Coordinates of C-alpha atoms and ligand atoms in Angstrom, one line a residue:
X1 CA -69.5 -69.4 -95.7
X2 CA -67.0 -66.9 -96.9
X3 CA -69.0 -63.7 -95.1
X4 CA -69.2 -66.1 -92.0
X5 CA -65.6 -66.4 -92.1
X6 CA -65.0 -62.6 -92.6
X7 CA -67.8 -61.8 -89.8
X8 CA -65.3 -64.3 -87.7
X9 CA -62.4 -62.6 -88.7
X10 CA -63.6 -59.5 -87.5
X11 CA -64.6 -60.5 -84.3
X12 CA -61.5 -61.9 -83.8
X13 CA -59.0 -59.1 -84.9
X14 CA -61.1 -56.4 -83.9
X15 CA -64.1 -56.7 -81.8
X16 CA -61.9 -59.7 -79.4
X17 CA -59.0 -57.1 -79.2
X18 CA -61.3 -54.3 -78.4
X19 CA -62.9 -56.2 -75.8
X20 CA -59.5 -57.0 -74.4
X21 CA -58.4 -54.0 -74.5
X22 CA -61.3 -52.4 -72.9
X23 CA -61.6 -55.0 -70.2
X24 CA -58.1 -54.2 -69.3
X25 CA -58.7 -50.6 -69.1
X26 CA -61.2 -51.1 -67.0
X27 CA -58.9 -53.4 -64.6
X28 CA -56.0 -51.1 -65.2
X29 CA -57.8 -47.7 -63.1
X30 CA -54.9 -47.7 -60.8
X31 CA -55.6 -47.2 -56.9
X32 CA -55.9 -43.3 -55.5
X33 CA -58.3 -43.3 -53.2
X34 CA -57.1 -43.5 -49.8
X35 CA -55.7 -42.3 -46.3
X36 CA -54.6 -43.8 -43.7
X37 CA -56.5 -44.1 -40.3
X38 CA -54.5 -44.0 -36.8
X39 CA -57.3 -45.4 -34.6
X40 CA -60.5 -47.2 -34.8
X41 CA -63.2 -48.6 -32.5
X42 CA -64.5 -51.6 -33.7
X43 CA -67.7 -54.5 -32.5
X44 CA -65.9 -57.5 -34.3
X45 CA -62.6 -56.8 -36.2
X46 CA -59.6 -55.0 -36.9
X47 CA -56.8 -54.8 -39.0
X48 CA -53.1 -52.6 -38.1
X49 CA -50.7 -52.8 -40.9
X50 CA -48.2 -50.3 -42.4
X51 CA -50.1 -49.2 -45.4
X52 CA -54.2 -47.9 -46.4
X53 CA -54.2 -50.1 -49.4
X54 CA -53.3 -53.2 -47.2
X55 CA -55.4 -52.7 -44.4
X56 CA -58.2 -52.4 -46.8
X57 CA -57.7 -55.4 -48.4
X58 CA -57.3 -57.5 -44.7
X59 CA -60.3 -56.1 -43.8
X60 CA -62.5 -57.3 -47.3
X61 CA -61.3 -60.7 -46.9
X62 CA -62.4 -60.6 -42.9
X63 CA -65.4 -59.1 -44.7
X64 CA -65.7 -61.8 -47.1
X65 CA -65.9 -64.6 -44.2
X66 CA -62.4 -64.9 -43.6
X67 CA -60.1 -65.6 -40.2
X68 CA -57.2 -63.8 -38.9
X69 CA -55.1 -66.0 -40.7
X70 CA -56.4 -65.1 -44.5
X71 CA -56.3 -61.5 -43.5
X72 CA -52.8 -61.9 -42.2
X73 CA -51.9 -63.5 -45.9
X74 CA -53.8 -61.4 -48.5
X75 CA -52.3 -58.2 -45.8
X76 CA -48.4 -59.7 -46.6
X77 CA -49.0 -60.4 -50.0
X78 CA -50.7 -56.8 -50.7
X79 CA -47.5 -55.1 -48.6
X80 CA -45.1 -56.9 -50.6
X81 CA -46.3 -54.6 -53.2
X82 CA -47.2 -51.0 -51.7
X83 CA -44.7 -51.2 -49.5
X84 CA -41.6 -52.0 -51.3
X85 CA -39.3 -50.8 -48.4
X86 CA -40.5 -53.6 -45.9
X87 CA -43.4 -55.6 -47.4
X88 CA -41.8 -58.4 -48.8
X89 CA -41.4 -61.4 -51.3
X90 CA -38.0 -61.9 -50.4
X91 CA -37.8 -61.3 -47.0
X92 CA -38.7 -63.8 -44.3
X93 CA -40.3 -63.1 -40.8
X94 CA -42.7 -65.1 -38.2
X95 CA -46.2 -65.2 -37.2
X96 CA -48.1 -65.7 -33.5
X97 CA -51.5 -66.7 -33.9
X98 CA -54.6 -67.3 -30.9
X99 CA -57.4 -69.0 -31.4
X100 CA -60.6 -66.6 -30.3
X101 CA -61.3 -69.6 -27.8
X102 CA -57.9 -70.3 -27.0
X103 CA -57.8 -73.3 -27.8
X104 CA -54.5 -73.2 -29.9
X105 CA -51.7 -71.0 -29.8
X106 CA -49.1 -71.6 -32.0
X107 CA -46.2 -69.6 -33.9
X108 CA -44.6 -69.8 -37.5
X109 CA -41.0 -69.3 -37.9
X110 CA -40.7 -68.4 -41.6
X111 CA -37.3 -66.8 -41.2
X112 CA -34.7 -66.5 -43.8
X113 CA -31.8 -69.1 -43.4
X114 CA -28.1 -68.4 -44.9
X115 CA -27.7 -70.4 -48.2
X116 CA -25.9 -74.1 -48.1
X117 CA -22.9 -72.1 -49.2
X118 CA -22.7 -69.9 -46.4
X119 CA -19.4 -70.1 -43.9
X120 CA -18.3 -68.7 -41.2
X121 CA -15.9 -66.1 -42.7
X122 CA -17.9 -65.0 -45.3
X123 CA -17.9 -61.4 -44.8
X124 CA -14.2 -61.3 -43.7
X125 CA -11.1 -60.4 -46.1
X126 CA -8.4 -62.0 -45.6
X127 CA -6.9 -60.3 -42.8
X128 CA -10.4 -61.8 -41.1
X129 CA -11.5 -57.8 -41.1
X130 CA -15.1 -57.5 -42.1
X131 CA -15.2 -56.4 -45.5
X132 CA -17.5 -52.9 -45.7
X133 CA -21.5 -53.8 -46.5
X134 CA -20.6 -57.3 -47.8
X135 CA -23.5 -58.7 -45.6
X136 CA -25.6 -56.0 -46.3
X137 CA -25.8 -54.7 -50.0
X138 CA -26.4 -56.6 -52.9
X139 CA -26.6 -60.5 -53.7
X140 CA -24.2 -62.0 -50.9
X141 CA -26.1 -60.2 -48.2
X142 CA -29.3 -62.4 -49.2
X143 CA -30.7 -65.3 -46.9
X144 CA -32.9 -68.0 -48.3
X145 CA -36.0 -65.9 -48.5
X146 CA -38.9 -67.3 -46.2
X147 CA -42.5 -65.2 -46.7
X148 CA -44.1 -67.5 -49.3
X149 CA -43.5 -71.0 -48.1
X150 CA -44.6 -69.2 -44.7
X151 CA -48.1 -67.7 -46.3
X152 CA -48.8 -71.1 -47.8
X153 CA -48.2 -73.1 -44.4
X154 CA -50.1 -71.0 -42.5
X155 CA -53.1 -70.8 -44.9
X156 CA -52.9 -74.8 -45.3
X157 CA -53.3 -75.0 -41.3
X158 CA -55.8 -72.2 -40.5
X159 CA -57.4 -70.9 -43.3
X160 CA -60.8 -70.6 -43.1
X161 CA -61.9 -69.6 -46.7
X162 CA -60.3 -72.2 -48.0
X163 CA -59.1 -70.1 -51.1
X164 CA -55.5 -68.9 -51.5
X165 CA -56.1 -67.5 -54.7
X166 CA -58.8 -65.3 -53.2
X167 CA -56.0 -64.1 -50.9
X168 CA -53.5 -63.4 -53.4
X169 CA -55.8 -61.9 -55.7
X170 CA -56.1 -58.3 -54.0
X171 CA -52.0 -57.9 -54.1
X172 CA -52.0 -58.7 -58.3
X173 CA -54.0 -56.3 -58.5
X174 CA -52.5 -53.5 -56.7
X175 CA -49.6 -54.4 -59.0
X176 CA -51.1 -54.5 -62.3
X177 CA -53.3 -51.7 -61.7
X178 CA -50.5 -50.0 -59.6
X179 CA -51.4 -47.3 -57.1
X180 CA -50.6 -43.7 -55.6
X181 CA -47.5 -43.9 -53.7
X182 CA -47.0 -42.2 -50.7
X183 CA -45.0 -39.0 -49.7
X184 CA -42.4 -41.5 -47.3
X185 CA -42.3 -44.2 -49.9
X186 CA -41.4 -41.5 -52.7
X187 CA -38.4 -39.8 -50.1
X188 CA -37.0 -43.3 -50.0
X189 CA -37.6 -44.9 -53.3
X190 CA -35.7 -41.5 -54.4
X191 CA -33.1 -41.7 -52.1
X192 CA -32.3 -45.7 -52.8
X193 CA -32.6 -45.4 -56.7
X194 CA -28.0 -45.6 -56.5
X195 CA -28.5 -48.3 -54.6
X196 CA -31.3 -50.0 -56.7
X197 CA -29.0 -49.1 -59.6
X198 CA -25.4 -50.8 -57.8
X199 CA -27.1 -54.1 -56.4
X200 CA -29.5 -55.0 -59.3
X201 CA -28.7 -56.0 -61.8
X202 CA -31.8 -55.1 -64.9
X203 CA -34.0 -52.9 -65.2
X204 CA -37.2 -52.6 -62.4
X205 CA -40.3 -50.6 -62.3
X206 CA -39.1 -49.2 -58.9
X207 CA -36.3 -47.6 -60.5
X208 CA -36.7 -44.2 -62.7
X209 CA -35.0 -45.0 -66.0
X210 CA -34.4 -41.4 -65.9
X211 CA -32.0 -39.6 -63.2
X212 CA -33.0 -36.3 -63.9
X213 CA -36.9 -37.8 -62.7
X214 CA -37.8 -38.2 -59.5
X215 CA -41.0 -40.2 -57.5
X216 CA -43.2 -37.6 -56.0
X217 CA -46.3 -38.5 -53.8
X218 CA -49.4 -39.1 -55.2
X219 CA -47.1 -41.2 -58.8
X220 CA -48.7 -43.9 -60.0
X221 CA -46.4 -47.1 -59.4
X222 CA -47.1 -50.1 -60.8
X223 CA -45.1 -53.1 -61.1
X224 CA -46.1 -55.6 -64.0
X225 CA -43.1 -58.0 -63.1
X226 CA -44.4 -58.9 -59.6
X227 CA -47.9 -59.1 -60.7
X228 CA -46.2 -62.2 -62.7
X229 CA -44.8 -63.3 -60.0
X230 CA -48.0 -63.4 -58.0
X231 CA -49.6 -64.9 -60.6
X232 CA -47.4 -68.0 -60.4
X233 CA -47.7 -68.0 -56.3
X234 CA -51.7 -67.7 -56.8
X235 CA -51.7 -70.3 -59.6
X236 CA -48.8 -72.7 -57.6
X237 CA -49.1 -72.0 -54.4
X238 CA -45.7 -72.1 -52.4
X239 CA -43.9 -73.7 -55.9
X240 CA -45.2 -70.7 -57.6
X241 CA -41.7 -69.0 -55.6
X242 CA -39.9 -71.7 -55.0
X243 CA -39.3 -74.1 -58.4
X244 CA -40.3 -73.0 -61.9
X245 CA -39.5 -69.7 -63.4
X246 CA -39.5 -67.5 -60.2
X247 CA -37.0 -69.6 -58.8
X248 CA -35.2 -69.7 -62.1
X249 CA -35.3 -66.0 -61.8
X250 CA -33.7 -65.6 -59.0
X251 CA -31.1 -68.3 -59.3
X252 CA -30.6 -66.1 -62.3
X253 CA -30.1 -62.8 -60.4
X254 CA -27.5 -64.7 -58.1
X255 CA -25.6 -65.9 -61.4
X256 CA -25.1 -62.2 -62.5
X257 CA -24.4 -60.9 -59.0
X258 CA -22.8 -63.6 -57.3
X259 CA -24.9 -64.7 -54.7
X260 CA -25.0 -67.4 -53.2
X261 CA -28.5 -69.0 -53.2
X262 CA -29.1 -72.2 -55.5
X263 CA -32.6 -73.9 -56.7
X264 CA -31.6 -76.6 -53.9
X265 CA -31.2 -73.8 -51.4
X266 CA -35.0 -72.5 -52.6
X267 CA -36.3 -76.2 -52.5
X268 CA -35.0 -77.0 -49.4
X269 CA -36.5 -73.9 -47.6
X270 CA -39.1 -75.0 -45.0
X271 CA -40.8 -72.4 -42.6
X272 CA -41.2 -74.3 -39.1
X273 CA -44.4 -74.3 -36.5
X274 CA -42.4 -73.6 -33.1
X275 CA -44.3 -73.6 -30.0
X276 CA -45.1 -70.3 -28.0
X277 CA -43.2 -68.5 -25.9
X278 CA -45.4 -67.9 -22.4
X279 CA -44.4 -66.0 -19.6
X280 CA -46.5 -63.6 -17.2
X281 CA -47.0 -60.1 -16.4
X282 CA -48.5 -58.8 -14.0
X283 CA -51.4 -61.6 -14.5
X284 CA -51.3 -61.7 -17.6
X285 CA -50.2 -64.1 -20.3
X286 CA -47.9 -62.9 -22.5
X287 CA -47.5 -64.9 -26.2
X288 CA -44.5 -64.4 -27.7
X289 CA -41.9 -65.9 -30.2
X290 CA -38.9 -68.6 -29.3
X291 CA -35.8 -68.5 -31.0
X292 CA -34.6 -67.9 -34.3
X293 CA -35.7 -64.1 -32.4
X294 CA -34.4 -62.9 -29.8
X295 CA -37.6 -60.1 -29.1
X296 CA -39.1 -63.3 -27.0
X297 CA -37.1 -64.1 -24.2
X298 CA -35.8 -60.2 -24.2
X299 CA -39.0 -58.9 -23.6
X300 CA -40.3 -61.6 -20.8
X301 CA -37.0 -60.4 -19.5
X302 CA -37.7 -57.0 -19.1
X303 CA -41.4 -57.6 -18.1
X304 CA -40.1 -60.1 -15.5
X305 CA -37.4 -57.5 -14.3
X306 CA -39.6 -54.6 -13.6
X307 CA -42.9 -56.0 -12.7
X308 CA -41.2 -56.1 -9.0
X309 CA -41.0 -52.5 -9.1
X310 CA -44.1 -49.8 -8.7
X311 CA -43.9 -48.6 -12.2
X312 CA -47.7 -47.1 -12.2
X313 CA -46.3 -44.9 -8.9
X314 CA -43.5 -43.8 -10.7
X315 CA -45.2 -42.7 -13.2
X316 CA -44.8 -42.6 -17.5
X317 CA -41.6 -41.4 -18.2
X318 CA -40.6 -40.1 -14.8
X319 CA -36.6 -40.7 -14.5
X320 CA -37.1 -43.6 -11.9
X321 CA -39.1 -45.3 -14.5
X322 CA -37.0 -45.1 -17.3
X323 CA -34.0 -45.7 -15.5
X324 CA -35.2 -48.6 -14.3
X325 CA -36.3 -49.9 -17.9
X326 CA -32.6 -48.3 -19.6
X327 CA -31.1 -51.1 -16.5
X328 CA -33.1 -53.9 -16.9
X329 CA -32.6 -53.3 -20.8
X330 CA -28.4 -53.1 -20.3
X331 CA -28.8 -56.6 -18.5
X332 CA -31.5 -58.5 -21.3
X333 CA -29.1 -56.9 -24.6
X334 CA -26.0 -58.4 -22.9
X335 CA -27.2 -61.7 -22.7
X336 CA -28.4 -61.4 -26.0
X337 CA -25.4 -61.1 -27.9
X338 CA -24.0 -63.9 -25.4
X339 CA -26.5 -66.8 -25.3
X340 CA -29.3 -66.1 -28.3
X341 CA -29.0 -67.8 -31.5
X342 CA -30.8 -69.9 -33.5
X343 CA -32.1 -72.9 -31.4
X344 CA -32.0 -75.6 -34.1
X345 CA -28.2 -74.7 -34.3
X346 CA -27.2 -74.0 -30.8
X347 CA -28.2 -74.6 -27.3
X348 CA -29.9 -71.4 -26.6
X349 CA -31.2 -72.1 -22.4
X350 CA -34.4 -70.7 -23.1
X351 CA -36.2 -71.9 -19.7
X352 CA -32.5 -70.6 -17.9
X353 CA -32.9 -67.3 -19.2
X354 CA -37.1 -66.6 -18.7
X355 CA -36.8 -67.7 -15.2
X356 CA -38.1 -65.7 -12.7
X357 CA -35.4 -66.3 -10.4
X358 CA -32.5 -65.9 -12.6
X359 CA -34.1 -62.4 -13.5
X360 CA -34.7 -61.6 -9.9
X361 CA -30.9 -62.4 -9.1
X362 CA -29.6 -61.2 -12.6
X363 CA -31.0 -57.9 -10.8
X364 CA -29.8 -57.6 -7.7
X365 CA -27.0 -54.8 -8.7
X366 CA -28.9 -52.6 -10.1
X367 CA -28.7 -49.1 -8.0
X368 CA -31.8 -46.5 -8.0
X369 CA -29.6 -43.8 -8.4
X370 CA -26.6 -44.7 -10.4
X371 CA -26.6 -45.5 -14.3
X372 CA -24.5 -48.9 -14.4
X373 CA -21.6 -49.0 -17.1
X374 CA -22.3 -51.6 -19.9
X375 CA -18.5 -52.5 -19.8
X376 CA -19.3 -53.4 -16.1
X377 CA -22.3 -55.8 -17.6
X378 CA -21.5 -59.2 -18.5
X379 CA -23.8 -61.4 -19.8
X380 CA -25.4 -63.8 -16.7
X381 CA -25.3 -67.1 -16.2
X382 CA -28.5 -69.0 -16.5
X383 CA -29.2 -72.3 -15.8
X384 CA -28.1 -74.3 -19.2
X385 CA -30.6 -77.0 -20.6
X386 CA -30.0 -79.7 -21.8
X387 CA -30.8 -79.5 -24.8
X388 CA -37.4 -52.2 -42.6
X389 CA -39.7 -54.7 -41.0
X390 CA -43.4 -53.9 -40.8
X391 CA -45.7 -55.5 -38.0
X392 CA -49.7 -56.5 -38.9
X393 CA -51.6 -57.0 -36.4
X394 CA -55.6 -58.7 -37.1
X395 CA -58.4 -59.6 -34.7
X396 CA -61.0 -61.3 -36.9
X397 CA -65.2 -61.6 -36.0
X398 CA -64.4 -65.0 -34.0
X399 CA -61.9 -63.3 -32.0
X400 CA -58.8 -65.2 -33.2
X401 CA -55.7 -62.9 -33.5
X402 CA -52.4 -63.3 -35.8
X403 CA -49.5 -61.2 -35.0
X404 CA -47.2 -61.1 -37.8
X405 CA -44.1 -59.4 -38.6
X406 CA -41.9 -59.7 -41.9
X407 CA -38.5 -57.8 -43.0
X408 CA -36.3 -57.9 -45.3
X409 CA -34.1 -56.3 -42.9
X410 CA -32.7 -52.7 -43.9
X411 CA -35.3 -50.3 -46.2
X412 CA -35.6 -52.3 -49.2
X413 CA -33.3 -54.9 -48.3
X414 CA -30.0 -55.5 -49.7
X415 CA -31.8 -52.7 -52.7
X416 CA -31.0 -56.4 -55.4
X417 CA -34.6 -56.5 -57.5
X418 CA -34.6 -60.0 -59.1
X419 CA -34.5 -59.6 -62.9
X420 CA -38.0 -60.1 -65.0
X421 CA -39.2 -61.2 -61.2
X422 CA -39.6 -57.2 -59.3
X423 CA -39.4 -58.3 -55.9
X424 CA -36.4 -56.9 -53.7
X425 CA -34.4 -59.4 -51.8
X426 CA -33.5 -59.7 -47.7
X427 CA -30.2 -57.9 -46.1
X428 CA -31.1 -61.0 -43.4
X429 CA -27.4 -62.3 -43.6
X430 CA -26.2 -59.0 -41.3
X431 CA -28.4 -59.9 -38.4
X432 CA -25.7 -63.0 -37.7
X433 CA -22.2 -61.8 -36.3
X434 CA -20.3 -61.6 -39.0
X435 CA -17.3 -61.4 -36.8
X436 CA -17.9 -62.2 -32.7
X437 CA -18.0 -58.2 -30.9
X438 CA -18.2 -56.6 -34.5
X439 CA -21.7 -54.5 -34.5
X440 CA -24.5 -55.4 -37.2
X441 CA -26.1 -52.4 -38.8
X442 CA -28.4 -52.1 -35.3
X443 CA -25.7 -52.0 -33.9
X444 CA -25.9 -55.2 -32.1
X445 CA -23.2 -57.4 -31.3
X446 CA -22.7 -61.9 -30.7
X447 CA -20.7 -64.0 -30.9
X448 CA -20.5 -68.3 -31.1
X449 CA -24.6 -68.2 -30.8
X450 CA -25.1 -66.4 -33.9
X451 CA -22.1 -67.5 -35.9
X452 CA -23.1 -67.7 -39.7
X453 CA -23.9 -71.7 -40.7
X454 CA -24.9 -73.0 -43.5
X455 CA -29.0 -73.2 -43.5
X456 CA -28.6 -71.6 -40.1
X457 CA -31.1 -68.7 -39.2
X458 CA -29.8 -64.9 -38.1
X459 CA -30.9 -64.1 -34.9
X460 CA -33.8 -61.5 -34.6
X461 CA -35.1 -58.9 -32.7
X462 CA -39.1 -59.4 -33.8
X463 CA -41.2 -59.7 -31.2
X464 CA -44.7 -60.7 -32.9
X465 CA -46.7 -60.3 -29.3
X466 CA -51.0 -61.6 -28.1
X467 CA -51.3 -60.9 -24.6
X468 CA -54.3 -62.8 -22.7
X469 CA -56.1 -62.2 -19.4
X470 CA -58.0 -64.9 -17.6
X471 CA -57.9 -66.8 -20.9
X472 CA -59.5 -64.0 -22.5
X473 CA -57.8 -62.1 -25.8
X474 CA -56.5 -58.5 -24.2
X475 CA -54.0 -57.0 -27.0
X476 CA -52.2 -58.1 -30.2
X477 CA -49.0 -56.1 -30.6
X478 CA -45.8 -55.6 -32.6
X479 CA -43.3 -53.5 -34.9
X480 CA -40.2 -52.9 -36.8
X481 CA -37.0 -51.2 -35.8
X482 CA -34.2 -53.6 -35.6
X483 CA -33.2 -53.9 -32.5
X484 CA -35.3 -51.8 -30.8
X485 CA -38.4 -54.0 -31.9
X486 CA -38.1 -55.4 -28.1
X487 CA -38.2 -52.2 -26.1
X488 CA -40.9 -50.7 -28.5
X489 CA -43.3 -53.7 -27.9
X490 CA -42.2 -53.3 -23.8
X491 CA -43.0 -50.5 -23.8
X492 CA -46.3 -50.3 -25.5
X493 CA -47.0 -52.8 -23.0
X494 CA -46.4 -51.1 -19.6
X495 CA -48.2 -48.1 -21.3
X496 CA -50.9 -49.9 -21.2
X497 CA -50.8 -52.2 -18.4
X498 CA -49.0 -50.1 -15.7
X499 CA -50.1 -46.3 -17.1
X500 CA -53.7 -46.9 -17.9
X501 CA -53.2 -45.9 -21.5
X502 CA -55.9 -46.9 -24.7
X503 CA -54.3 -48.6 -27.5
X504 CA -54.2 -45.2 -29.5
X505 CA -52.3 -43.4 -26.6
X506 CA -50.1 -46.8 -26.1
X507 CA -49.1 -46.6 -29.9
X508 CA -48.7 -43.0 -30.3
X509 CA -46.4 -42.2 -26.7
X510 CA -42.7 -41.0 -27.5
X511 CA -40.5 -44.2 -27.1
X512 CA -37.4 -44.7 -26.4
X513 CA -34.7 -47.2 -26.2
X514 CA -31.5 -48.8 -24.9
X515 CA -29.5 -52.2 -25.4
X516 CA -26.0 -52.6 -23.7
X517 CA -23.8 -51.1 -26.1
X518 CA -23.5 -49.1 -28.0
X519 CA -24.1 -47.6 -23.9
X520 CA -26.4 -44.7 -24.9
X521 CA -29.8 -44.4 -24.3
X522 CA -31.8 -43.3 -27.8
X523 CA -34.9 -41.0 -27.2
X524 CA -37.7 -39.9 -29.9
X525 CA -37.8 -36.0 -30.2
X526 CA -39.3 -34.2 -27.4
X527 CA -40.0 -37.5 -25.1
X528 CA -38.6 -36.3 -21.9
X529 CA -38.9 -32.8 -20.4
X530 CA -35.3 -30.9 -19.8
X531 CA -35.6 -31.7 -16.0
X532 CA -35.9 -35.5 -16.8
X533 CA -33.1 -35.5 -19.4
X534 CA -31.1 -33.2 -16.3
X535 CA -32.4 -36.4 -13.8
X536 CA -30.9 -38.9 -15.9
X537 CA -27.2 -37.3 -17.0
X538 CA -27.2 -37.3 -13.2
X539 CA -27.2 -40.8 -12.7
X540 CA -24.7 -41.5 -15.2
X541 CA -27.0 -42.2 -18.5
X542 CA -26.1 -41.4 -22.0
X543 CA -28.8 -39.6 -23.9
X544 CA -29.1 -39.0 -27.8
X545 CA -31.5 -38.1 -30.0
X546 CA -33.1 -40.6 -32.7
X547 CA -35.9 -39.0 -35.1
X548 CA -38.3 -41.6 -34.6
X549 CA -38.1 -45.4 -33.0
X550 CA -41.1 -48.7 -34.3
X551 CA -44.2 -48.3 -36.4
X552 CA -46.0 -50.3 -34.2
X553 CA -49.4 -51.6 -34.7
X554 CA -51.8 -52.7 -31.8
X555 CA -55.3 -53.9 -31.1
X556 CA -56.7 -54.2 -27.3
X557 CA -59.8 -56.1 -26.6
X558 CA -61.8 -53.1 -24.6
X559 CA -63.5 -53.6 -21.2
X560 CA -66.9 -52.8 -22.9
X561 CA -65.3 -56.3 -25.4
X562 CA -65.3 -53.7 -28.5
X563 CA -61.9 -53.1 -30.1
X564 CA -59.5 -50.7 -30.5
X565 CA -57.4 -50.6 -33.3
X566 CA -54.0 -48.3 -33.1
X567 CA -51.7 -47.2 -36.2
X568 CA -48.5 -45.4 -35.9
X569 CA -48.7 -42.0 -37.0
X570 CA -45.0 -42.3 -37.2
X571 CA -45.9 -42.6 -40.9
X572 CA -48.3 -44.4 -43.6
X573 CA -50.0 -47.2 -40.6
X574 CA -53.4 -47.4 -41.2
X575 CA -55.9 -49.4 -38.7
X576 CA -59.4 -50.4 -39.8
X577 CA -62.2 -52.3 -38.4
X578 CA -66.1 -52.7 -38.6
Ligands
DON1 O1 -34.8 -59.3 -37.1 C1 -34.6 -58.3 -37.1 O2 -34.4 -58.4 -35.8 C2 -34.2 -57.1 -38.1 N1 -33.9 -57.7 -39.0 C3 -35.4 -56.0 -38.4 C4 -35.1 -55.0 -38.9 C5 -35.8 -53.9 -39.0 O3 -37.1 -54.1 -37.8 C6 -36.2 -53.3 -39.5 N2 -37.0 -52.1 -39.7 N3 -37.1 -50.7 -39.8

């Protein structure tokens, strides 16, 4: 008896801990063996996302029988771990979905909401001046996150695997075991260290304890607190984030940092299914995001404007084509500033703004050889009805397509890491017009339509888009980049349709951006020839350089039926398929 007991004791005190230790050693092997792939041709399925480890997670889910939405959920959660600057639990986003046979097209709005205690002048001082960075840094800048509810809702409606835990587990493994960080993540984490310390109240895996230390390429990032948060989400679904321990940690963080998000805000958050915006371009159907994104409306306006001009005759990046784009953009962004906001709170004239007759009429003052001045261009008068971001593009083996853009807004959002929960909060409140006419961090201005109100969603530019031709899937596309999102998606679509590029060429091609105000045209380095720049300047355009614009993920169905996946070559993005 005694001997048995002592055997049991040995088992309990020695063997059990040893086996746990050995098991944990085995599972603690960090993910180090990966590299990004910029282009792929595949027979069945493609995943293109901002980080190779997240791309692999998505592909594995499809290989296990999951569909595009299963993969999108798993990729999004993995990005929250391996791409902390934009992948997120504490942000929000949009899904545009199309089933393989086209019988189902839908969008999910999981954009953050203003907290219940938010109010119009919350970022102004007593003299009604904007308080610098209050809508951008720290607890007060954060909207109520939508990502987890969004992931759970899309899973409930469209999952084929019907196994939530399977979708969350890869993210947990990445957070727990750790992974080797890329050069760009190391650099950004170093640059933001002081911001994290200023805007957070507790230590975190993202903040090196010793200020003399620096993150280096290949360092292993383990995020045990984030792993625990993900485990709660794995075990309790949406409630694992919006209730219980995670909600407690968020609200405690808000209390320590004078933020506004309450238990009630979290409990009440609900992602919303919305009817997609569908328009035509040269015989293709463009399926895209309605408000609270401005992206879909502006994209349809831009395409609707340029389709009356012989773009392919003009040529890619010819002065004529560039000039046409800039003038179309000047008008679309003027409309955005005046008319666009959360349509649940403001009567956005969606049909009026996208009506072909309105678009054509609005472009009547276009001068083929002369730049107009943004100060002379006002918002149009459409018929009023009475009524640091990341993108992933996925096509699965049944041709279902998911185009998802999500964001914390700025890189690492408001830099506040929820103490004990290991994830960053967004600074999406800055996407509101904090004061009429005062530009946000993307230089965008707005007014009444996008003024702050409790529970309202800030206006977005995110433009996840799916293009079809003759009822068949043609293209899946989207990108981060603030207000440049719309013009990047616009250019990639025209690169393919008008300039006959492959997905890879269209995605990697240099880009430019203009948005009415400020009255400048931002151009990626070496995008235009000296002669083209000279001609554009001669027409009166203000040209400025910008390091890079957007991180686009594109999937194209080729004429032979194969899929071409492309990941942007401007950062760590990776496309894989099989
Ligand atoms: O919703 C929007 O339009 C912005 N919050 C997106 C921010 C973004 O793309 C930042 N990425 N570079």
